[in-house]
Amino acid sequence: MAKKIGILTSGGDAPGMNAVIRAVTRSAIRKGFQVMGIKRGYNGLINGDMIELNQRSVSDIIQRGGTMLYTARCKEFRYEPGLQKAKQTCIDNGIEGIVAIGGDGSFRGAADLSARGIPCVGIPGTIDNDIDCTEYTIGYDTAMNTAVELVDKLRDTAQSHDRCSVVEVMGRNAGYIALNTGIACGATYIITNEMPYSIDDLIAKINDCLKTGKHHFIVIVSEGIGGSEEIAKEIEKRTSIESRATILGHVQRGGSPTVRDRVAASEMGYYAVELLSKGIGNRVIGMKDNKVIDVDIQEALKMRKPFDEDLFKLAHEISF
Ligand code: ADP
């Protein structure tokens, strides 16, 4: 049984990462482990930049966005010498297991280190929900709620001025934030990578709505599609509606995590320590039917998550 474990946050930050750090630290201490907080993702593992965490070090962080351990991308860790340095840091510091919170890239790193004898468990932390082995990723709910709050504000001004607001939301190449934000904000049109769309169809829909007395519009565009300025210009050119584009950007990554993120973070963190305490590594934690599960990392990286096409169709059915 491992007696000392490390925890790190890697890749893009997400609200709820701190809640995971807290859950992992406290669960591990309960089991009699020492916990090392490794700074700036895999960089800290290569450079030996870490601090010991006790139950008080993780006080007053459950409600905070960002990550107290900082996060980063680390090129060196992708190659053998970097991996060997990281392994040596673990050996030198008596670290017998790692919890890595991040996305697919971070899990590839976790698999590589597991293969070199340091068991690693990945926890999905990304606002984009673009990790295929899990229905839910830490930060997703908070990001959607932030996006909804901001789009609601844009709607107030779009309504007052009879405008169309074209809003670009995050999600990398995945349209999950766009779809759910679009439904929750009553968007007239949602554009994502997963589903076919056409500007002609969008223009026709706006023109039809204008005939029924609708004067303001919300169009949600996912980050993977981009080009929201051009879409707004096209709407303005081909309808009588003035249009403005807004790219919400990194504001969606910050803020205090929602209940859902805090609870999921706590459950996943606890579960990850359960695995490491049994010496099990090379696993990713996931959520299936609202239950915490674990999956082999290589299997996890091969999975493909379906897009909810029915929900997408529903969104367009009820917005006109
Ligand atoms: P995310 O974890 O959010 O997907 P990245 O793809 O940037 O973010 O990956 C985060 C870090 O994980 C990288 O900076 C690198 O240190 C490590 N990593 C990514 N891909 C690999 C890989 N193929 N092998 C080893 N480490 C990797």
mmCIF file of C-alpha atoms and ligand atoms in Angstrom:
data_model
loop_
_atom_site.group_PDB
_atom_site.id
_atom_site.type_symbol
_atom_site.label_atom_id
_atom_site.label_comp_id
_atom_site.label_asym_id
_atom_site.label_seq_id
_atom_site.Cartn_x
_atom_site.Cartn_y
_atom_site.Cartn_z
ATOM 1 C CA MET A 1 0.000 0.000 0.000
ATOM 2 C CA ALA A 2 1.292 3.428 -0.977
ATOM 3 C CA LYS A 3 2.194 5.616 1.987
ATOM 4 C CA LYS A 4 2.698 8.896 0.179
ATOM 5 C CA ILE A 5 0.804 10.186 -2.823
ATOM 6 C CA GLY A 6 1.072 13.296 -4.970
ATOM 7 C CA ILE A 7 -1.649 15.392 -6.523
ATOM 8 C CA LEU A 8 -1.384 17.773 -9.459
ATOM 9 C CA THR A 9 -3.587 19.827 -11.775
ATOM 10 C CA SER A 10 -2.611 19.894 -15.453
ATOM 11 C CA GLY A 11 -3.779 21.426 -18.737
ATOM 12 C CA GLY A 12 -6.562 24.027 -18.722
ATOM 13 C CA ASP A 13 -7.946 25.062 -15.336
ATOM 14 C CA ALA A 14 -11.551 24.424 -14.363
ATOM 15 C CA PRO A 15 -13.709 25.467 -11.408
ATOM 16 C CA GLY A 16 -13.865 22.580 -8.947
ATOM 17 C CA MET A 17 -10.195 21.579 -9.250
ATOM 18 C CA ASN A 18 -9.655 22.942 -5.740
ATOM 19 C CA ALA A 19 -12.549 20.848 -4.454
ATOM 20 C CA VAL A 20 -10.798 17.777 -5.903
ATOM 21 C CA ILE A 21 -7.514 18.747 -4.224
ATOM 22 C CA ARG A 22 -9.359 19.039 -0.917
ATOM 23 C CA ALA A 23 -11.165 15.712 -1.314
ATOM 24 C CA VAL A 24 -8.025 13.827 -2.356
ATOM 25 C CA THR A 25 -5.951 15.337 0.445
ATOM 26 C CA ARG A 26 -8.486 14.661 3.184
ATOM 27 C CA SER A 27 -9.355 11.137 1.931
ATOM 28 C CA ALA A 28 -5.677 10.252 1.758
ATOM 29 C CA ILE A 29 -4.900 11.626 5.224
ATOM 30 C CA ARG A 30 -7.842 9.591 6.599
ATOM 31 C CA LYS A 31 -6.133 6.491 5.225
ATOM 32 C CA GLY A 32 -2.870 7.431 6.900
ATOM 33 C CA PHE A 33 -1.082 8.703 3.755
ATOM 34 C CA GLN A 34 1.090 11.748 3.397
ATOM 35 C CA VAL A 35 0.061 14.015 0.525
ATOM 36 C CA MET A 36 2.327 16.143 -1.672
ATOM 37 C CA GLY A 37 0.806 18.978 -3.713
ATOM 38 C CA ILE A 38 2.791 19.147 -6.959
ATOM 39 C CA LYS A 39 2.887 22.573 -8.573
ATOM 40 C CA ARG A 40 2.186 23.547 -12.188
ATOM 41 C CA GLY A 41 1.212 20.163 -13.519
ATOM 42 C CA TYR A 42 3.922 17.771 -14.649
ATOM 43 C CA ASN A 43 6.499 20.599 -14.439
ATOM 44 C CA GLY A 44 6.449 20.269 -10.656
ATOM 45 C CA LEU A 45 7.065 16.563 -10.941
ATOM 46 C CA ILE A 46 10.080 17.120 -13.181
ATOM 47 C CA ASN A 47 11.506 19.971 -11.067
ATOM 48 C CA GLY A 48 10.568 18.618 -7.646
ATOM 49 C CA ASP A 49 8.413 21.709 -6.978
ATOM 50 C CA MET A 50 5.952 20.500 -4.354
ATOM 51 C CA ILE A 51 4.592 21.153 -0.886
ATOM 52 C CA GLU A 52 3.222 18.818 1.722
ATOM 53 C CA LEU A 53 -0.529 19.221 2.173
ATOM 54 C CA ASN A 54 -2.291 18.568 5.460
ATOM 55 C CA GLN A 55 -5.982 18.824 6.211
ATOM 56 C CA ARG A 56 -5.631 22.540 7.016
ATOM 57 C CA SER A 57 -3.696 23.362 3.810
ATOM 58 C CA VAL A 58 -6.868 22.607 1.891
ATOM 59 C CA SER A 59 -9.187 24.627 4.150
ATOM 60 C CA ASP A 60 -11.248 27.386 2.557
ATOM 61 C CA ILE A 61 -10.686 26.285 -1.047
ATOM 62 C CA ILE A 62 -13.802 24.226 -1.845
ATOM 63 C CA GLN A 63 -15.618 27.378 -3.000
ATOM 64 C CA ARG A 64 -12.745 28.835 -5.040
ATOM 65 C CA GLY A 65 -12.263 28.637 -8.802
ATOM 66 C CA GLY A 66 -8.823 28.082 -10.334
ATOM 67 C CA THR A 67 -6.331 25.749 -8.683
ATOM 68 C CA MET A 68 -4.205 26.400 -5.597
ATOM 69 C CA LEU A 69 -1.528 24.137 -7.125
ATOM 70 C CA TYR A 70 -1.409 26.184 -10.341
ATOM 71 C CA THR A 71 -1.612 24.434 -13.672
ATOM 72 C CA ALA A 72 0.524 24.368 -16.789
ATOM 73 C CA ARG A 73 1.369 22.501 -19.910
ATOM 74 C CA CYS A 74 4.697 20.687 -19.841
ATOM 75 C CA LYS A 75 6.333 19.725 -23.110
ATOM 76 C CA GLU A 76 9.264 17.973 -21.472
ATOM 77 C CA PHE A 77 6.945 15.388 -19.920
ATOM 78 C CA ARG A 78 5.973 14.105 -23.356
ATOM 79 C CA TYR A 79 9.459 12.659 -23.912
ATOM 80 C CA GLU A 80 11.398 9.875 -22.214
ATOM 81 C CA PRO A 81 14.015 12.030 -20.392
ATOM 82 C CA GLY A 82 11.221 14.150 -18.870
ATOM 83 C CA LEU A 83 9.274 11.069 -17.826
ATOM 84 C CA GLN A 84 12.416 9.571 -16.246
ATOM 85 C CA LYS A 85 13.074 12.811 -14.304
ATOM 86 C CA ALA A 86 9.476 12.761 -13.057
ATOM 87 C CA LYS A 87 9.802 9.124 -12.024
ATOM 88 C CA GLN A 88 13.060 9.904 -10.183
ATOM 89 C CA THR A 89 11.381 12.795 -8.318
ATOM 90 C CA CYS A 90 8.709 10.353 -7.168
ATOM 91 C CA ILE A 91 11.319 7.820 -6.030
ATOM 92 C CA ASP A 92 13.429 10.493 -4.268
ATOM 93 C CA ASN A 93 10.385 11.821 -2.414
ATOM 94 C CA GLY A 94 8.830 8.432 -1.661
ATOM 95 C CA ILE A 95 5.756 9.232 -3.780
ATOM 96 C CA GLU A 96 4.068 5.952 -4.656
ATOM 97 C CA GLY A 97 1.026 7.196 -6.539
ATOM 98 C CA ILE A 98 -0.241 10.298 -8.331
ATOM 99 C CA VAL A 99 -3.678 11.820 -8.834
ATOM 100 C CA ALA A 100 -3.652 13.948 -12.010
ATOM 101 C CA ILE A 101 -6.590 16.277 -12.626
ATOM 102 C CA GLY A 102 -6.918 17.433 -16.234
ATOM 103 C CA GLY A 103 -7.998 16.380 -19.699
ATOM 104 C CA ASP A 104 -7.020 13.761 -22.270
ATOM 105 C CA GLY A 105 -3.476 15.130 -22.615
ATOM 106 C CA SER A 106 -2.931 14.872 -18.877
ATOM 107 C CA PHE A 107 -4.270 11.306 -18.938
ATOM 108 C CA ARG A 108 -1.780 10.328 -21.673
ATOM 109 C CA GLY A 109 0.942 11.610 -19.355
ATOM 110 C CA ALA A 110 -0.589 9.660 -16.455
ATOM 111 C CA ALA A 111 -0.604 6.486 -18.574
ATOM 112 C CA ASP A 112 3.063 7.013 -19.516
ATOM 113 C CA LEU A 113 4.102 7.456 -15.889
ATOM 114 C CA SER A 114 1.989 4.474 -14.782
ATOM 115 C CA ALA A 115 3.787 2.381 -17.408
ATOM 116 C CA ARG A 116 7.093 3.401 -15.781
ATOM 117 C CA GLY A 117 6.065 2.093 -12.385
ATOM 118 C CA ILE A 118 4.340 5.044 -10.682
ATOM 119 C CA PRO A 119 0.590 4.299 -10.494
ATOM 120 C CA CYS A 120 -1.419 7.319 -11.642
ATOM 121 C CA VAL A 121 -5.154 7.955 -11.531
ATOM 122 C CA GLY A 122 -6.694 10.657 -13.737
ATOM 123 C CA ILE A 123 -9.673 12.782 -12.743
ATOM 124 C CA PRO A 124 -11.511 14.603 -15.561
ATOM 125 C CA GLY A 125 -11.239 18.349 -14.975
ATOM 126 C CA THR A 126 -12.244 20.540 -17.903
ATOM 127 C CA ILE A 127 -15.077 22.962 -18.551
ATOM 128 C CA ASP A 128 -15.535 21.520 -22.053
ATOM 129 C CA ASN A 129 -16.932 18.095 -21.012
ATOM 130 C CA ASP A 130 -14.957 16.757 -23.979
ATOM 131 C CA ILE A 131 -13.625 13.624 -22.301
ATOM 132 C CA ASP A 132 -15.166 10.572 -23.879
ATOM 133 C CA CYS A 133 -14.986 8.068 -21.033
ATOM 134 C CA THR A 134 -17.164 10.126 -18.719
ATOM 135 C CA GLU A 135 -20.562 11.738 -18.928
ATOM 136 C CA TYR A 136 -19.366 14.544 -16.701
ATOM 137 C CA THR A 137 -16.185 16.560 -16.186
ATOM 138 C CA ILE A 138 -15.386 18.864 -13.266
ATOM 139 C CA GLY A 139 -16.012 22.511 -14.169
ATOM 140 C CA TYR A 140 -18.602 21.902 -16.888
ATOM 141 C CA ASP A 141 -21.644 22.887 -14.847
ATOM 142 C CA THR A 142 -20.024 26.047 -13.491
ATOM 143 C CA ALA A 143 -18.921 27.119 -16.975
ATOM 144 C CA MET A 144 -22.414 26.605 -18.366
ATOM 145 C CA ASN A 145 -23.968 28.580 -15.543
ATOM 146 C CA THR A 146 -21.483 31.401 -16.123
ATOM 147 C CA ALA A 147 -22.275 31.399 -19.840
ATOM 148 C CA VAL A 148 -26.027 31.444 -19.151
ATOM 149 C CA GLU A 149 -25.686 34.367 -16.744
ATOM 150 C CA LEU A 150 -23.728 36.352 -19.330
ATOM 151 C CA VAL A 151 -26.038 35.523 -22.230
ATOM 152 C CA ASP A 152 -29.025 36.594 -20.089
ATOM 153 C CA LYS A 153 -27.360 40.000 -19.711
ATOM 154 C CA LEU A 154 -26.769 40.215 -23.452
ATOM 155 C CA ARG A 155 -30.413 39.328 -24.024
ATOM 156 C CA ASP A 156 -31.526 42.333 -21.931
ATOM 157 C CA THR A 157 -29.697 44.711 -24.213
ATOM 158 C CA ALA A 158 -30.566 42.790 -27.404
ATOM 159 C CA GLN A 159 -34.251 42.992 -26.403
ATOM 160 C CA SER A 160 -34.084 46.721 -25.635
ATOM 161 C CA HIS A 161 -32.488 47.550 -28.981
ATOM 162 C CA ASP A 162 -34.232 44.972 -31.208
ATOM 163 C CA ARG A 163 -30.897 43.331 -31.945
ATOM 164 C CA CYS A 164 -29.434 39.936 -32.620
ATOM 165 C CA SER A 165 -26.717 38.826 -30.225
ATOM 166 C CA VAL A 166 -24.331 36.231 -31.626
ATOM 167 C CA VAL A 167 -22.509 34.679 -28.685
ATOM 168 C CA GLU A 168 -19.468 32.425 -28.960
ATOM 169 C CA VAL A 169 -19.093 30.039 -26.033
ATOM 170 C CA MET A 170 -16.169 27.772 -25.127
ATOM 171 C CA GLY A 171 -15.952 24.008 -25.492
ATOM 172 C CA ARG A 172 -12.937 23.561 -27.783
ATOM 173 C CA ASN A 173 -14.244 21.284 -30.547
ATOM 174 C CA ALA A 174 -17.159 20.017 -28.460
ATOM 175 C CA GLY A 175 -20.601 21.595 -28.597
ATOM 176 C CA TYR A 176 -21.858 20.549 -25.152
ATOM 177 C CA ILE A 177 -21.605 24.008 -23.566
ATOM 178 C CA ALA A 178 -23.148 25.564 -26.694
ATOM 179 C CA LEU A 179 -26.076 23.140 -26.785
ATOM 180 C CA ASN A 180 -27.020 23.431 -23.128
ATOM 181 C CA THR A 181 -26.406 27.169 -22.899
ATOM 182 C CA GLY A 182 -28.432 27.632 -26.075
ATOM 183 C CA ILE A 183 -31.404 25.760 -24.648
ATOM 184 C CA ALA A 184 -31.171 27.461 -21.267
ATOM 185 C CA CYS A 185 -31.001 30.919 -22.852
ATOM 186 C CA GLY A 186 -33.752 30.320 -25.387
ATOM 187 C CA ALA A 187 -31.426 30.794 -28.325
ATOM 188 C CA THR A 188 -33.059 30.965 -31.756
ATOM 189 C CA TYR A 189 -30.183 29.041 -33.313
ATOM 190 C CA ILE A 190 -27.282 26.931 -32.040
ATOM 191 C CA ILE A 191 -24.254 26.171 -34.174
ATOM 192 C CA THR A 192 -21.886 23.343 -33.204
ATOM 193 C CA ASN A 193 -19.388 21.077 -34.937
ATOM 194 C CA GLU A 194 -21.419 17.961 -34.268
ATOM 195 C CA MET A 195 -24.481 18.950 -36.282
ATOM 196 C CA PRO A 196 -24.835 20.276 -39.825
ATOM 197 C CA TYR A 197 -25.887 23.913 -40.141
ATOM 198 C CA SER A 198 -26.196 26.532 -42.833
ATOM 199 C CA ILE A 199 -26.165 30.310 -42.731
ATOM 200 C CA ASP A 200 -29.076 30.299 -45.218
ATOM 201 C CA ASP A 201 -31.140 28.247 -42.773
ATOM 202 C CA LEU A 202 -30.233 30.598 -39.910
ATOM 203 C CA ILE A 203 -31.191 33.687 -41.970
ATOM 204 C CA ALA A 204 -34.461 32.050 -43.079
ATOM 205 C CA LYS A 205 -35.338 31.272 -39.470
ATOM 206 C CA ILE A 206 -34.671 34.843 -38.327
ATOM 207 C CA ASN A 207 -36.715 36.239 -41.213
ATOM 208 C CA ASP A 208 -39.615 33.873 -40.401
ATOM 209 C CA CYS A 209 -39.500 34.921 -36.748
ATOM 210 C CA LEU A 210 -39.499 38.608 -37.708
ATOM 211 C CA LYS A 211 -42.806 38.020 -39.544
ATOM 212 C CA THR A 212 -44.382 36.703 -36.323
ATOM 213 C CA GLY A 213 -43.335 39.799 -34.372
ATOM 214 C CA LYS A 214 -40.056 38.602 -32.816
ATOM 215 C CA HIS A 215 -37.598 41.489 -32.600
ATOM 216 C CA HIS A 216 -34.532 40.182 -30.805
ATOM 217 C CA PHE A 217 -32.484 37.044 -31.218
ATOM 218 C CA ILE A 218 -29.786 35.008 -29.535
ATOM 219 C CA VAL A 219 -27.522 32.845 -31.691
ATOM 220 C CA ILE A 220 -25.047 30.583 -29.872
ATOM 221 C CA VAL A 221 -21.874 29.566 -31.698
ATOM 222 C CA SER A 222 -19.470 26.996 -30.292
ATOM 223 C CA GLU A 223 -15.767 27.787 -30.073
ATOM 224 C CA GLY A 224 -14.898 25.012 -32.544
ATOM 225 C CA ILE A 225 -16.953 26.780 -35.236
ATOM 226 C CA GLY A 226 -15.791 30.317 -34.390
ATOM 227 C CA GLY A 227 -16.290 33.172 -36.846
ATOM 228 C CA SER A 228 -19.023 34.815 -34.765
ATOM 229 C CA GLU A 229 -18.142 38.304 -36.112
ATOM 230 C CA GLU A 230 -18.695 37.110 -39.686
ATOM 231 C CA ILE A 231 -21.945 35.385 -38.735
ATOM 232 C CA ALA A 232 -23.210 38.601 -37.099
ATOM 233 C CA LYS A 233 -22.265 40.638 -40.208
ATOM 234 C CA GLU A 234 -24.089 38.190 -42.450
ATOM 235 C CA ILE A 235 -27.236 38.356 -40.309
ATOM 236 C CA GLU A 236 -27.144 42.153 -40.372
ATOM 237 C CA LYS A 237 -26.651 42.178 -44.156
ATOM 238 C CA ARG A 238 -29.453 39.731 -44.935
ATOM 239 C CA THR A 239 -32.114 40.688 -42.377
ATOM 240 C CA SER A 240 -33.371 43.994 -41.000
ATOM 241 C CA ILE A 241 -31.810 43.182 -37.641
ATOM 242 C CA GLU A 242 -28.732 44.875 -36.231
ATOM 243 C CA SER A 243 -26.307 42.217 -34.973
ATOM 244 C CA ARG A 244 -23.440 42.129 -32.513
ATOM 245 C CA ALA A 245 -20.949 39.378 -31.779
ATOM 246 C CA THR A 246 -19.602 38.623 -28.309
ATOM 247 C CA ILE A 247 -16.911 36.071 -27.549
ATOM 248 C CA LEU A 248 -17.283 35.091 -23.903
ATOM 249 C CA GLY A 249 -13.767 33.627 -23.664
ATOM 250 C CA HIS A 250 -11.865 32.816 -20.481
ATOM 251 C CA VAL A 251 -14.419 34.330 -18.115
ATOM 252 C CA GLN A 252 -16.141 30.940 -18.490
ATOM 253 C CA ARG A 253 -13.187 29.199 -16.838
ATOM 254 C CA GLY A 254 -13.351 31.162 -13.591
ATOM 255 C CA GLY A 255 -15.676 31.590 -10.661
ATOM 256 C CA SER A 256 -16.893 29.691 -7.655
ATOM 257 C CA PRO A 257 -17.848 26.094 -8.552
ATOM 258 C CA THR A 258 -21.524 25.118 -8.520
ATOM 259 C CA VAL A 259 -22.987 22.485 -6.187
ATOM 260 C CA ARG A 260 -22.774 19.899 -8.958
ATOM 261 C CA ASP A 261 -19.069 20.544 -9.508
ATOM 262 C CA ARG A 262 -18.254 20.516 -5.805
ATOM 263 C CA VAL A 263 -20.114 17.246 -5.227
ATOM 264 C CA ALA A 264 -18.660 15.536 -8.334
ATOM 265 C CA ALA A 265 -15.179 16.765 -7.361
ATOM 266 C CA SER A 266 -15.566 15.368 -3.850
ATOM 267 C CA GLU A 267 -16.845 11.990 -5.072
ATOM 268 C CA MET A 268 -14.193 11.594 -7.755
ATOM 269 C CA GLY A 269 -11.372 12.700 -5.451
ATOM 270 C CA TYR A 270 -12.416 10.212 -2.789
ATOM 271 C CA TYR A 271 -12.705 7.394 -5.348
ATOM 272 C CA ALA A 272 -9.255 8.119 -6.826
ATOM 273 C CA VAL A 273 -7.656 7.678 -3.402
ATOM 274 C CA GLU A 274 -9.544 4.396 -2.927
ATOM 275 C CA LEU A 275 -7.882 3.083 -6.103
ATOM 276 C CA LEU A 276 -4.387 4.286 -5.221
ATOM 277 C CA SER A 277 -4.700 2.846 -1.711
ATOM 278 C CA LYS A 278 -5.104 -0.552 -3.379
ATOM 279 C CA GLY A 279 -2.049 0.090 -5.559
ATOM 280 C CA ILE A 280 -4.254 0.458 -8.670
ATOM 281 C CA GLY A 281 -3.034 2.936 -11.301
ATOM 282 C CA ASN A 282 -3.429 3.617 -15.013
ATOM 283 C CA ARG A 283 -7.138 4.393 -14.468
ATOM 284 C CA VAL A 284 -9.341 7.384 -15.202
ATOM 285 C CA ILE A 285 -12.285 8.236 -12.989
ATOM 286 C CA GLY A 286 -15.553 8.903 -14.760
ATOM 287 C CA MET A 287 -19.253 9.358 -14.191
ATOM 288 C CA LYS A 288 -21.828 7.020 -15.731
ATOM 289 C CA ASP A 289 -25.526 7.308 -14.886
ATOM 290 C CA ASN A 290 -24.496 9.627 -12.048
ATOM 291 C CA LYS A 291 -22.302 6.941 -10.491
ATOM 292 C CA VAL A 292 -18.540 7.178 -10.180
ATOM 293 C CA ILE A 293 -16.702 4.579 -12.262
ATOM 294 C CA ASP A 294 -13.100 3.929 -13.294
ATOM 295 C CA VAL A 295 -11.756 2.977 -16.713
ATOM 296 C CA ASP A 296 -8.358 1.833 -18.024
ATOM 297 C CA ILE A 297 -6.633 4.943 -19.449
ATOM 298 C CA GLN A 298 -5.894 3.430 -22.872
ATOM 299 C CA GLU A 299 -9.504 2.243 -23.137
ATOM 300 C CA ALA A 300 -10.716 5.670 -22.002
ATOM 301 C CA LEU A 301 -8.709 7.431 -24.714
ATOM 302 C CA LYS A 302 -10.260 5.209 -27.408
ATOM 303 C CA MET A 303 -13.881 5.865 -26.410
ATOM 304 C CA ARG A 304 -16.200 8.198 -28.318
ATOM 305 C CA LYS A 305 -18.928 10.133 -26.522
ATOM 306 C CA PRO A 306 -22.206 10.496 -28.399
ATOM 307 C CA PHE A 307 -23.654 13.980 -28.953
ATOM 308 C CA ASP A 308 -27.254 14.336 -27.827
ATOM 309 C CA GLU A 309 -28.837 14.900 -31.236
ATOM 310 C CA ASP A 310 -32.366 14.633 -29.825
ATOM 311 C CA LEU A 311 -31.658 17.486 -27.437
ATOM 312 C CA PHE A 312 -30.207 19.517 -30.301
ATOM 313 C CA LYS A 313 -33.331 18.932 -32.403
ATOM 314 C CA LEU A 314 -35.559 19.792 -29.453
ATOM 315 C CA ALA A 315 -33.691 23.088 -28.988
ATOM 316 C CA HIS A 316 -34.476 24.107 -32.567
ATOM 317 C CA GLU A 317 -38.087 22.835 -32.376
ATOM 318 C CA ILE A 318 -38.992 25.143 -29.502
ATOM 319 C CA SER A 319 -37.150 28.258 -30.627
ATOM 320 C CA PHE A 320 -39.093 30.188 -33.231
HETATM 321 P P1 ADP B 1 -5.456 18.561 -21.166
HETATM 322 O O1 ADP B 1 -4.965 17.686 -20.074
HETATM 323 O O2 ADP B 1 -6.407 19.612 -20.662
HETATM 324 O O3 ADP B 1 -5.984 17.770 -22.350
HETATM 325 P P2 ADP B 1 -2.984 19.128 -22.622
HETATM 326 O O4 ADP B 1 -3.369 18.338 -23.814
HETATM 327 O O5 ADP B 1 -2.306 20.424 -22.829
HETATM 328 O O6 ADP B 1 -4.230 19.439 -21.677
HETATM 329 O O7 ADP B 1 -2.053 18.189 -21.743
HETATM 330 C C1 ADP B 1 -1.576 18.619 -20.485
HETATM 331 C C2 ADP B 1 -0.186 18.084 -20.251
HETATM 332 O O8 ADP B 1 -0.213 16.656 -20.251
HETATM 333 C C3 ADP B 1 0.830 18.420 -21.327
HETATM 334 O O9 ADP B 1 1.365 19.695 -21.183
HETATM 335 C C4 ADP B 1 1.874 17.352 -21.082
HETATM 336 O O10 ADP B 1 2.667 17.665 -19.949
HETATM 337 C C5 ADP B 1 1.020 16.158 -20.753
HETATM 338 N N1 ADP B 1 0.792 15.378 -21.985
HETATM 339 C C6 ADP B 1 -0.043 15.651 -22.992
HETATM 340 N N2 ADP B 1 0.025 14.739 -23.964
HETATM 341 C C7 ADP B 1 0.947 13.839 -23.566
HETATM 342 C C8 ADP B 1 1.481 12.644 -24.127
HETATM 343 N N3 ADP B 1 1.077 12.187 -25.315
HETATM 344 N N4 ADP B 1 2.420 11.988 -23.418
HETATM 345 C C9 ADP B 1 2.833 12.424 -22.212
HETATM 346 N N5 ADP B 1 2.367 13.552 -21.645
HETATM 347 C C10 ADP B 1 1.429 14.248 -22.294
#
